[in-house]
């Protein structure tokens, strides 16, 4: 499918990607804000999973090939997933752990 479509002009990309960029920014901002709150500190690692994972959606702006970027974001997110599993290993039931497996 992608092979049949031409890449948009460089000046056409910002308006096309604005909704995605706004959504990614909102997730990262919420992670940062909640992570600083008293209640959010306990969930800091889980919030980092969301923040790192959301950033991976920026792959469409990576030139010339986005695959290494996506791999880096996956590895970064997996780091935080592993921390969440370790932090909550005693209190989470097995099906919750399966949700965090990438």
Backbone as CSV, one residue per row, in Angstrom:
resi,resn,N_x,N_y,N_z,CA_x,CA_y,CA_z,C_x,C_y,C_z
1,UNK,0.821,-1.178,0.000,0.000,0.000,0.000,0.875,1.255,0.000
2,UNK,1.864,1.318,0.842,2.708,2.504,0.921,3.479,2.739,-0.368
3,UNK,3.800,1.673,-1.081,4.578,1.834,-2.301,3.791,2.545,-3.399
4,UNK,2.498,2.607,-3.274,1.679,3.262,-4.271,1.358,4.710,-3.946
5,UNK,1.943,5.226,-2.882,1.648,6.589,-2.441,2.935,7.396,-2.407
6,UNK,2.871,8.626,-2.882,4.043,9.487,-2.839,4.146,10.173,-1.486
7,UNK,5.372,10.426,-1.079,5.627,11.138,0.163,5.152,12.583,0.006
8,UNK,4.460,13.123,1.024,4.029,14.521,0.945,5.231,15.467,0.905
9,UNK,5.031,16.624,0.354,6.079,17.652,0.342,6.436,18.001,1.783
10,UNK,7.686,18.409,2.005,8.177,18.693,3.349,7.335,19.757,4.053
11,UNK,6.842,20.756,3.313,6.026,21.794,3.937,4.583,21.340,4.191
12,UNK,4.184,20.204,3.648,2.843,19.671,3.878,2.790,18.769,5.109
13,UNK,3.935,18.326,5.599,3.954,17.395,6.732,3.469,17.988,8.051
14,UNK,3.913,19.176,8.466,3.492,19.678,9.785,1.979,19.696,10.014
15,UNK,1.179,20.194,9.083,-0.270,20.159,9.339,-0.823,18.731,9.408
16,UNK,-0.257,17.839,8.622,-0.727,16.453,8.639,-0.392,15.751,9.955
17,UNK,0.761,16.090,10.520,1.233,15.408,11.719,0.865,16.117,13.020
18,UNK,0.263,17.301,12.938,-0.062,18.059,14.140,-0.939,17.284,15.125
19,UNK,-2.020,16.646,14.694,-2.832,15.896,15.665,-2.023,14.808,16.381
20,UNK,-1.174,14.118,15.638,-0.336,13.076,16.240,0.661,13.697,17.218
21,UNK,1.300,14.772,16.820,2.273,15.434,17.687,1.600,15.960,18.953
22,UNK,0.409,16.511,18.823,-0.322,17.002,19.994,-0.665,15.862,20.953
23,UNK,-1.083,14.728,20.400,-1.427,13.576,21.243,-0.192,13.035,21.962
24,UNK,0.917,12.926,21.259,2.158,12.453,21.876,2.581,13.423,22.975
25,UNK,2.530,14.705,22.678,2.887,15.720,23.669,2.009,15.656,24.900
26,UNK,0.715,15.421,24.713,-0.205,15.331,25.849,0.123,14.134,26.734
27,UNK,0.456,13.003,26.129,0.816,11.815,26.912,2.089,12.071,27.706
28,UNK,3.096,12.639,27.061,4.368,12.906,27.740,4.171,13.951,28.841
29,UNK,3.384,14.985,28.568,3.118,16.014,29.573,2.388,15.425,30.779
30,UNK,1.385,14.578,30.531,0.658,13.932,31.626,1.587,13.040,32.437
31,UNK,2.471,12.312,31.762,3.431,11.460,32.464,4.304,12.303,33.375
32,UNK,4.820,13.409,32.849,5.692,14.270,33.641,4.944,14.904,34.817
33,UNK,3.741,15.386,34.574,2.948,16.029,35.621,2.550,15.024,36.703
34,UNK,2.024,13.885,36.287,1.601,12.873,37.259,2.791,12.283,38.007
35,UNK,3.909,12.137,37.313,5.099,11.566,37.942,5.647,12.417,39.070
36,UNK,5.354,13.710,39.039,5.824,14.614,40.095,4.858,14.681,41.268
37,UNK,3.638,14.185,41.097,2.655,14.242,42.174,2.918,13.133,43.189
38,UNK,2.390,13.325,44.389,2.562,12.329,45.455,1.985,10.975,45.035
39,UNK,0.798,11.007,44.459,0.145,9.768,44.037,0.861,9.134,42.846
40,UNK,1.418,9.962,41.984,2.049,9.470,40.771,3.409,8.840,40.970
41,UNK,4.064,9.148,42.074,5.415,8.610,42.283,5.435,7.087,42.296
42,UNK,4.429,6.501,42.912,4.366,5.035,42.959,4.197,4.453,41.561
43,UNK,3.560,5.205,40.702,3.269,4.736,39.356,4.226,5.314,38.326
44,UNK,5.340,5.871,38.765,6.285,6.505,37.858,6.759,5.604,36.731
45,UNK,7.073,4.366,37.042,7.543,3.443,36.002,6.445,3.149,34.995
46,UNK,5.226,2.964,35.489,4.109,2.692,34.574,3.845,3.903,33.681
47,UNK,3.962,5.090,34.249,3.779,6.297,33.449,4.885,6.432,32.409
48,UNK,6.081,5.991,32.753,7.185,6.041,31.791,6.950,5.081,30.630
49,UNK,6.287,3.959,30.887,5.919,3.041,29.792,5.069,3.794,28.777
50,UNK,4.096,4.541,29.273,3.216,5.293,28.372,3.973,6.385,27.620
51,UNK,4.818,7.120,28.349,5.554,8.204,27.714,6.514,7.728,26.648
52,UNK,7.258,6.680,26.950,8.212,6.143,25.977,7.495,5.484,24.803
53,UNK,6.412,4.784,25.117,5.660,4.122,24.049,5.012,5.114,23.097
54,UNK,4.477,6.196,23.643,3.840,7.202,22.794,4.846,7.854,21.856
55,UNK,6.052,8.062,22.334,7.079,8.694,21.504,7.405,7.861,20.269
56,UNK,7.185,6.574,20.332,7.467,5.704,19.183,6.610,6.061,17.976
57,UNK,5.466,6.684,18.215,4.595,7.053,17.098,5.157,8.202,16.272
58,UNK,6.265,8.768,16.707,6.923,9.805,15.923,7.735,9.253,14.767
59,UNK,7.678,7.959,14.540,8.490,7.304,13.500,8.243,7.876,12.115
60,UNK,7.068,8.414,11.881,6.759,8.903,10.540,7.619,10.091,10.134
61,UNK,8.265,10.730,11.098,9.098,11.884,10.798,10.580,11.538,10.688
62,UNK,10.923,10.287,10.879,12.325,9.879,10.894,12.779,9.560,9.469
63,UNK,13.875,10.149,9.091,14.462,9.941,7.752,15.818,9.275,7.893
64,UNK,16.297,8.490,7.012,15.606,7.964,5.839,14.801,6.715,6.169
65,UNK,15.197,5.971,7.207,14.443,4.768,7.556,14.080,4.809,9.034
66,UNK,12.820,4.602,9.349,12.383,4.704,10.738,12.613,3.457,11.589
67,UNK,12.967,2.347,10.972,13.074,1.089,11.723,14.021,1.177,12.924
68,UNK,15.227,1.732,12.803,16.092,1.827,13.983,15.469,2.664,15.104
69,UNK,14.786,3.723,14.745,14.122,4.573,15.744,13.049,3.785,16.482
70,UNK,12.235,3.067,15.730,11.176,2.273,16.348,11.780,1.216,17.268
71,UNK,12.865,0.581,16.831,13.538,-0.406,17.674,14.060,0.200,18.963
72,UNK,14.634,1.393,18.878,15.119,2.077,20.080,13.980,2.404,21.037
73,UNK,12.871,2.870,20.490,11.721,3.208,21.333,11.130,1.949,21.975
74,UNK,11.120,0.845,21.224,10.630,-0.417,21.781,11.516,-0.866,22.935
75,UNK,12.827,-0.762,22.734,13.758,-1.160,23.797,13.600,-0.278,25.029
76,UNK,13.431,1.010,24.818,13.253,1.934,25.930,11.959,1.638,26.681
77,UNK,10.902,1.384,25.933,9.631,1.045,26.568,9.730,-0.273,27.308
78,UNK,10.416,-1.248,26.718,10.566,-2.550,27.364,11.322,-2.426,28.683
79,UNK,12.307,-1.532,28.735,13.037,-1.274,29.980,12.054,-0.898,31.092
80,UNK,11.143,0.015,30.789,10.181,0.456,31.796,9.147,-0.618,32.094
81,UNK,8.757,-1.395,31.088,7.833,-2.504,31.327,8.450,-3.489,32.315
82,UNK,9.716,-3.807,32.122,10.401,-4.736,33.029,10.427,-4.192,34.454
83,UNK,10.614,-2.892,34.591,10.617,-2.279,35.927,9.235,-2.357,36.568
84,UNK,8.192,-2.159,35.769,6.822,-2.248,36.295,6.546,-3.671,36.765
85,UNK,6.915,-4.643,35.952,6.693,-6.045,36.333,7.434,-6.361,37.624
86,UNK,8.660,-5.912,37.739,9.450,-6.154,38.955,8.822,-5.449,40.162
87,UNK,8.394,-4.198,39.969,7.828,-3.419,41.071,6.538,-4.031,41.605
88,UNK,5.717,-4.560,40.714,4.406,-5.047,41.124,4.277,-6.562,41.068
89,UNK,5.399,-7.277,41.057,5.338,-8.731,40.871,4.545,-9.446,41.957
90,UNK,4.519,-8.906,43.161,3.799,-9.559,44.258,2.310,-9.229,44.263
91,UNK,1.935,-8.104,43.688,0.547,-7.665,43.797,-0.261,-7.834,42.516
92,UNK,0.391,-8.050,41.403,-0.331,-8.190,40.145,-0.589,-9.651,39.853
93,UNK,-1.738,-9.907,39.274,-2.077,-11.266,38.878,-1.479,-11.545,37.500
94,UNK,-1.297,-12.816,37.144,-0.619,-13.161,35.894,-1.181,-12.499,34.633
95,UNK,-2.489,-12.343,34.511,-3.010,-11.758,33.276,-2.611,-10.294,33.130
96,UNK,-2.364,-9.593,34.228,-1.869,-8.217,34.130,-0.447,-8.188,33.586
97,UNK,0.368,-9.137,33.984,1.740,-9.195,33.466,1.736,-9.449,31.956
98,UNK,0.808,-10.279,31.504,0.743,-10.581,30.077,0.414,-9.330,29.260
99,UNK,-0.330,-8.405,29.823,-0.647,-7.169,29.118,0.596,-6.331,28.842
100,UNK,1.599,-6.444,29.683,2.803,-5.635,29.542,3.875,-6.280,28.710
101,UNK,3.646,-7.481,28.237,4.652,-8.159,27.419,4.589,-7.605,26.001
102,UNK,5.720,-7.094,25.546,5.746,-6.508,24.182,6.160,-7.554,23.174
